[in-house]
Short mmCIF file of C-alpha atoms in Angstrom, two decimals:
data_model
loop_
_atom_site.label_atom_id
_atom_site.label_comp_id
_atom_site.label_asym_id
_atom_site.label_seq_id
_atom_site.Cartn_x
_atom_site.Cartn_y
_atom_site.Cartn_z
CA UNK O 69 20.09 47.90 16.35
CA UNK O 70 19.21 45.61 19.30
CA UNK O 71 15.83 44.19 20.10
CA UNK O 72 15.12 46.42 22.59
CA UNK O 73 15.47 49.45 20.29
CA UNK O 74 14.04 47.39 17.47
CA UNK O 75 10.38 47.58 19.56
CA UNK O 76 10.67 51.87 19.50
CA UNK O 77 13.10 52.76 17.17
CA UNK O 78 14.97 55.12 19.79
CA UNK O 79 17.85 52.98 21.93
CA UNK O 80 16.85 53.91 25.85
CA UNK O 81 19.05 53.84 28.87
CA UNK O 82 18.37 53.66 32.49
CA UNK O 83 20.71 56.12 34.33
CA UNK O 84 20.87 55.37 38.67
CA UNK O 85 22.16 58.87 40.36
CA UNK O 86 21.11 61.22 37.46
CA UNK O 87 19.40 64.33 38.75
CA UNK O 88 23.09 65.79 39.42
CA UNK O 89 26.65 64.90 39.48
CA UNK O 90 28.52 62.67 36.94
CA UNK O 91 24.86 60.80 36.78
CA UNK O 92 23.42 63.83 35.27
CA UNK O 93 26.06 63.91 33.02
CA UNK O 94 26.38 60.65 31.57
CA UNK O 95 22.08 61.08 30.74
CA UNK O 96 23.15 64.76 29.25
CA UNK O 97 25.28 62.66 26.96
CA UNK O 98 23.06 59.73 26.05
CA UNK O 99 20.52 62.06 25.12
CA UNK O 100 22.85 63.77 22.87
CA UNK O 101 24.12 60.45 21.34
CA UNK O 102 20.06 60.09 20.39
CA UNK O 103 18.85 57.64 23.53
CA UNK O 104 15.88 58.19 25.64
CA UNK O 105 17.25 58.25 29.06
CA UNK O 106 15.42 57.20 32.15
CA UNK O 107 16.59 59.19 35.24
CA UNK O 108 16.82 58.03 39.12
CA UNK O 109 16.45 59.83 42.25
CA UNK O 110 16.41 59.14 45.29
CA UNK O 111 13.24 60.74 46.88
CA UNK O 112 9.99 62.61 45.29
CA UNK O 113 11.40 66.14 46.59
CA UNK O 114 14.81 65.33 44.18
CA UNK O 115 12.85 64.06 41.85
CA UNK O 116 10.11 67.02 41.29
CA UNK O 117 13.14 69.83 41.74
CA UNK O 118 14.49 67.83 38.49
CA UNK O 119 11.63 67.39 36.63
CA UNK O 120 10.64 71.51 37.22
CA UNK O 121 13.39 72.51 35.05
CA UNK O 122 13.28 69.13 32.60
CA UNK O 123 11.89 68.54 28.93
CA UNK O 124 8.22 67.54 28.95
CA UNK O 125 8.18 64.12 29.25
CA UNK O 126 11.41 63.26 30.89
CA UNK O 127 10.75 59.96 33.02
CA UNK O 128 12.45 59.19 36.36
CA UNK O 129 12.02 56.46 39.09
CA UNK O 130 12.28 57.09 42.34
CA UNK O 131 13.62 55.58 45.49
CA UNK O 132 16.23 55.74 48.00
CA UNK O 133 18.65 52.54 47.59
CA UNK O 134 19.09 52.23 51.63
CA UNK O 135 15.93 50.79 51.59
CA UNK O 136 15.18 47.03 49.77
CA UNK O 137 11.72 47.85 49.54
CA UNK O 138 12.38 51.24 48.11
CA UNK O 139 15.12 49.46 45.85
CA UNK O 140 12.01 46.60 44.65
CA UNK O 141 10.11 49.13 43.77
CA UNK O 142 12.92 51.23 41.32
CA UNK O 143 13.31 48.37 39.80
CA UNK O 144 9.88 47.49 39.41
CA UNK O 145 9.31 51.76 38.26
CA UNK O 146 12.28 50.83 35.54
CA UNK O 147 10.82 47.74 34.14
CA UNK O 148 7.62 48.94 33.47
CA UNK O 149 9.85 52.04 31.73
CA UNK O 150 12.31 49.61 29.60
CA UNK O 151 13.37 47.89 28.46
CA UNK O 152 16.62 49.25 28.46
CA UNK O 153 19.85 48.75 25.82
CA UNK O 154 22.07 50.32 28.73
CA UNK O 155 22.00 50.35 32.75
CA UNK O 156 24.56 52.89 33.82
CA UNK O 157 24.64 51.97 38.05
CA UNK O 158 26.34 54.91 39.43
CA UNK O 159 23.95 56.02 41.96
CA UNK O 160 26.29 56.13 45.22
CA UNK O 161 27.05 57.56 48.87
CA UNK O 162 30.24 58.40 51.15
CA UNK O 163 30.96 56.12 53.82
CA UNK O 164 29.47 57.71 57.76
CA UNK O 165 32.33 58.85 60.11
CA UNK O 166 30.39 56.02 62.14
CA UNK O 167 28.79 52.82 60.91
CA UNK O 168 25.32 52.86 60.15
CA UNK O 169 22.40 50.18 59.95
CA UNK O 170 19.16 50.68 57.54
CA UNK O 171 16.36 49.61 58.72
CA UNK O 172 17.30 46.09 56.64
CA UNK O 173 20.20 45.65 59.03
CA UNK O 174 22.75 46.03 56.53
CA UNK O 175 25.85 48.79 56.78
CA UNK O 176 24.33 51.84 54.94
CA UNK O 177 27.57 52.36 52.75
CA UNK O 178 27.38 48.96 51.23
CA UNK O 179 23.71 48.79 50.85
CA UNK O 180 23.42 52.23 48.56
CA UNK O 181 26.77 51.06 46.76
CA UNK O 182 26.62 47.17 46.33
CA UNK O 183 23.68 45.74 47.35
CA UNK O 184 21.02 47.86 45.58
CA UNK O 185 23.24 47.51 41.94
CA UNK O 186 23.10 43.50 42.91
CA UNK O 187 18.78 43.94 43.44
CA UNK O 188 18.60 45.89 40.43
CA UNK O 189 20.54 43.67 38.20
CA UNK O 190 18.82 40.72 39.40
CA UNK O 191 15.47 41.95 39.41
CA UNK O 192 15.18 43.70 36.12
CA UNK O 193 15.14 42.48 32.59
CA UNK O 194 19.23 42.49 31.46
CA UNK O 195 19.99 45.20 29.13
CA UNK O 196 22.65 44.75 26.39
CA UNK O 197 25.27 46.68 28.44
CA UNK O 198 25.85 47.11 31.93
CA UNK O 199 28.18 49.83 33.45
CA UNK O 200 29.09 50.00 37.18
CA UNK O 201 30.63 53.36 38.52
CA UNK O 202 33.19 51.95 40.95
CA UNK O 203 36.12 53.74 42.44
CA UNK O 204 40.12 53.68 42.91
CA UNK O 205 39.26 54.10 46.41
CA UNK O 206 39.66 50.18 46.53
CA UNK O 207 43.28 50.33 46.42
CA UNK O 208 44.07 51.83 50.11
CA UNK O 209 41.66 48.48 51.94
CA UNK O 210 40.75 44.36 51.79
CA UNK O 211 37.38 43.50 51.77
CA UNK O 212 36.83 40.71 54.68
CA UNK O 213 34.92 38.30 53.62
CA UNK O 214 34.27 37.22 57.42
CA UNK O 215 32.70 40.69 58.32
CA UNK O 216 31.24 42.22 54.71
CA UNK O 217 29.69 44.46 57.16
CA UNK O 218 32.43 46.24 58.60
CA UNK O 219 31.19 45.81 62.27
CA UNK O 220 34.57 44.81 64.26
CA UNK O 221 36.99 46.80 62.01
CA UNK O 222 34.83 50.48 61.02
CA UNK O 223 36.91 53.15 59.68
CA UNK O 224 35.44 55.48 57.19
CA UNK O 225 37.62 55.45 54.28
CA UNK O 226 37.86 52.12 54.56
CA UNK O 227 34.46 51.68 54.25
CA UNK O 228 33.83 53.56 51.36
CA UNK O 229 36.55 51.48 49.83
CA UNK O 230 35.20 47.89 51.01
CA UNK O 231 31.61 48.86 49.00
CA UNK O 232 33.40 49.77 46.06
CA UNK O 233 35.47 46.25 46.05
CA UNK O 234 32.01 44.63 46.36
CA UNK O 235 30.65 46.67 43.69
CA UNK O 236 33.48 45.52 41.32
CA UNK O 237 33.66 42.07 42.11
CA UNK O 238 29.69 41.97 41.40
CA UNK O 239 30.18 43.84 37.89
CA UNK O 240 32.81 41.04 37.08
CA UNK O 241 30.80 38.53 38.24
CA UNK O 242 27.98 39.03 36.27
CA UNK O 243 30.22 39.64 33.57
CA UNK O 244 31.50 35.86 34.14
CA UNK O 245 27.80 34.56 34.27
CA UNK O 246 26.27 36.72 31.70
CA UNK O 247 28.51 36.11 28.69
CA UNK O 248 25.75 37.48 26.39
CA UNK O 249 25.97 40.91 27.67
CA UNK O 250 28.65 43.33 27.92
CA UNK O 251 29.34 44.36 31.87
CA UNK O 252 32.22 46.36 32.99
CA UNK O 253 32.69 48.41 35.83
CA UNK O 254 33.96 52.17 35.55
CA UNK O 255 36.72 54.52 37.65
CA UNK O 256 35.48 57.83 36.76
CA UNK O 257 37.99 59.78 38.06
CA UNK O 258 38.49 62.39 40.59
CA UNK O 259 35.82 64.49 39.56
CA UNK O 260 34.27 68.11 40.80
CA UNK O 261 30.98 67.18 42.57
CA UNK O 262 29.26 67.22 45.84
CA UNK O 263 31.28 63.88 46.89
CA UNK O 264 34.25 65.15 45.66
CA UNK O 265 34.31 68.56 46.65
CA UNK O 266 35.43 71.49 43.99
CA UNK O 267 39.52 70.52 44.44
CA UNK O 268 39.18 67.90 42.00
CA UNK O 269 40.76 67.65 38.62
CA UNK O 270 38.30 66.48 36.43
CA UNK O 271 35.12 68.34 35.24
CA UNK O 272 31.75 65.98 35.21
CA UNK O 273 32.09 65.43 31.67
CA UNK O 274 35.17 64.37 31.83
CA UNK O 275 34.43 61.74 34.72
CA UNK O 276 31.68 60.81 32.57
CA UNK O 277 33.82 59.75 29.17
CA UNK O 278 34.94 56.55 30.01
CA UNK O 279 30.98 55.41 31.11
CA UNK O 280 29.36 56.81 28.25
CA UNK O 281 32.03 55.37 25.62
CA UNK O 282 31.39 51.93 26.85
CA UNK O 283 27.42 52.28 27.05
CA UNK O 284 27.64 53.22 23.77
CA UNK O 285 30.56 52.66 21.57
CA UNK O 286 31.57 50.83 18.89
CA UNK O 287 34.91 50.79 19.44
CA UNK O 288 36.72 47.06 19.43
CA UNK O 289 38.24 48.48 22.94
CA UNK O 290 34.96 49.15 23.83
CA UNK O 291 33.32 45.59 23.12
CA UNK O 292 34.81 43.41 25.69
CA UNK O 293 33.29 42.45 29.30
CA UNK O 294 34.76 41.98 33.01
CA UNK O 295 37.06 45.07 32.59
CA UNK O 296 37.57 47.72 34.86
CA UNK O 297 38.64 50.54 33.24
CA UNK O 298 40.00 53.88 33.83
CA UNK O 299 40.48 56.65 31.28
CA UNK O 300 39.18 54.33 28.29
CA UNK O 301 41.47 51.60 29.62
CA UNK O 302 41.59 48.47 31.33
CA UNK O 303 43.11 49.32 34.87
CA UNK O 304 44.06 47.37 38.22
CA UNK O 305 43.66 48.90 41.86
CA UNK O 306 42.95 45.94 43.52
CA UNK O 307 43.50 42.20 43.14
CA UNK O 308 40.65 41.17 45.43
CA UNK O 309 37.93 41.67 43.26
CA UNK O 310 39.43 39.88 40.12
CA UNK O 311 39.51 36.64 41.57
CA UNK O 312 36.66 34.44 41.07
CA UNK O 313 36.31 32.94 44.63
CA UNK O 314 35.81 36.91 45.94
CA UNK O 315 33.47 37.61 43.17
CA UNK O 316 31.07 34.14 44.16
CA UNK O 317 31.68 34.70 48.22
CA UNK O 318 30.24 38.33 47.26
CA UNK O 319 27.45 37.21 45.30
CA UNK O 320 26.30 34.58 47.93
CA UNK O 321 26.34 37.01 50.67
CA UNK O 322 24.46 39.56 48.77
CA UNK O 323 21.71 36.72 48.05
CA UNK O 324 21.37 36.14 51.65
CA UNK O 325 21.27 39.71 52.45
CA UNK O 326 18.47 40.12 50.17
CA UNK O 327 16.93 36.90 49.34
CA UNK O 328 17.29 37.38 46.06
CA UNK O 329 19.15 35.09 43.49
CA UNK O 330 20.73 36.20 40.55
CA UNK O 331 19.36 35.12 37.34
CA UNK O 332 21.40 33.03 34.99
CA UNK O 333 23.13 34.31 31.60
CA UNK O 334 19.87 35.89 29.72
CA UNK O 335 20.61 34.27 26.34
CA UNK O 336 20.37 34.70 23.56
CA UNK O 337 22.53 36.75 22.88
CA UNK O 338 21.84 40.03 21.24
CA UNK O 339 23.11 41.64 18.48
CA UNK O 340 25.61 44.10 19.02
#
């Protein structure tokens, strides 16, 4: 049992993106597997339409991740919730058919998908295990380093893509810096869900297998860090975000996005 659940007896997990989609159902299965899940939405309306059909007692943080303030406060909502054993970071978005700006000045697609994972890791106390819902999508596009942004080259698919590569060079990353904990990032899948659309393969539960075996497991496969992995596997779309110069030119530009700097390794380690 780790030192968080030590404290409450119960092992708790915080769950980004969980009042639908394969969010939702990655908590469903937590709770089954005995943890005491922490949900996320993004506004109050999402949030109270959740909670109106929920278990008394069900606990959810709220915020919308295109927003660093809103993003602050989540993680500020969580901490005071935790501390957690597992951080599941799939909350997510689709890229626009044209680029967008938040009001932080930073391209909406890679804010929701990159940048608020990066605040949230930073600015919260590091659970044992880490999971970041990435995406094959990072095989069709390069992620320039020059224009993180997207603002000379915008093409939506592309997009979408670029976010995901800086998503997965972040979860590698910290697995590089935080050797205590286990961090991998996650390809769920083509899955059935609003993103998706109803054409896909896979049913929600079955995009959420390979996230919930490695926020849990015990598995030998399952206790290793700075994988990506795809149906319970190590997998490769891309090469970009494997190499450790992409992963640190990521991380520095997502510190002076933010100005916020990663904490180093949280030793010691726990037990796992």
């Amino acid at each position: 049992m780790t030192a968080a659940a030590d404290a409450r007896c119960i092992p708790r997990a915080l769950v980004t993106g969980s009042n639908d989609g394969i969010g939702a159902a990655v908590a469903h299965a937590l709770v089954g597997e005995g943890y005491e899940v922490v949900r996320h939405a993004r506004n109050r309306v999402r949030a109270d339409d959740y909670l109106s059909d929920a278990p008394e007692g069900t606990q959810i943080a709220v915020g919308d991740f295109a927003s660093l303030a809103e993003t602050h406060d989540v993680a500020r909502q969580a901490a005071a919730l935790g501390p957690f054993d597992v951080v599941v970071h799939n909350a997510g978005t689709g890229a626009p058919p044209a680029r967008e700006l938040t009001a932080d000045g930073i391209e909406r697609t890679l804010q929701v998908n990159a940048v608020a994972p990066y605040l949230l890791t930073a600015l919260m106390p590091p659970p044992e295990r880490i999971v970041y819902v990435g995406s094959d999508s990072i095989r069709n596009t390069l992620l320039d380093l020059d224009d993180i942004q997207s603002g000379a080259d915008w093409d939506q698919g592309a997009a979408y893509g670029r976010s995901k590569i800086a998503l997965t060079a972040l979860g590698l990353y910290v697995a590089r810096h935080w050797p205590s904990r286990l961090v991998n990032v996650v390809h769920p899948g083509w899955v059935r869900s609003k993103m998706s659309g109803e054409a896909a393969p896979l049913s929600l539960e079955e995009g959420a297998d390979t996230i919930v075996w490695l926020a849990l497991a015990r598995d030998p496969e399952a206790l290793v860090s700075g994988e990506l992995f795809f149906e319970r596997a190590p997998a490769r779309f891309n090469d970009q975000p494997h190499d450790p110069g992409i992963q640190e030119a990521v991380v520095a530009a997502f510190e002076q996005l933010t100005g916020v700097v990663l904490p180093k390794d949280p030793r010691p380690q726990p037990q796992r």
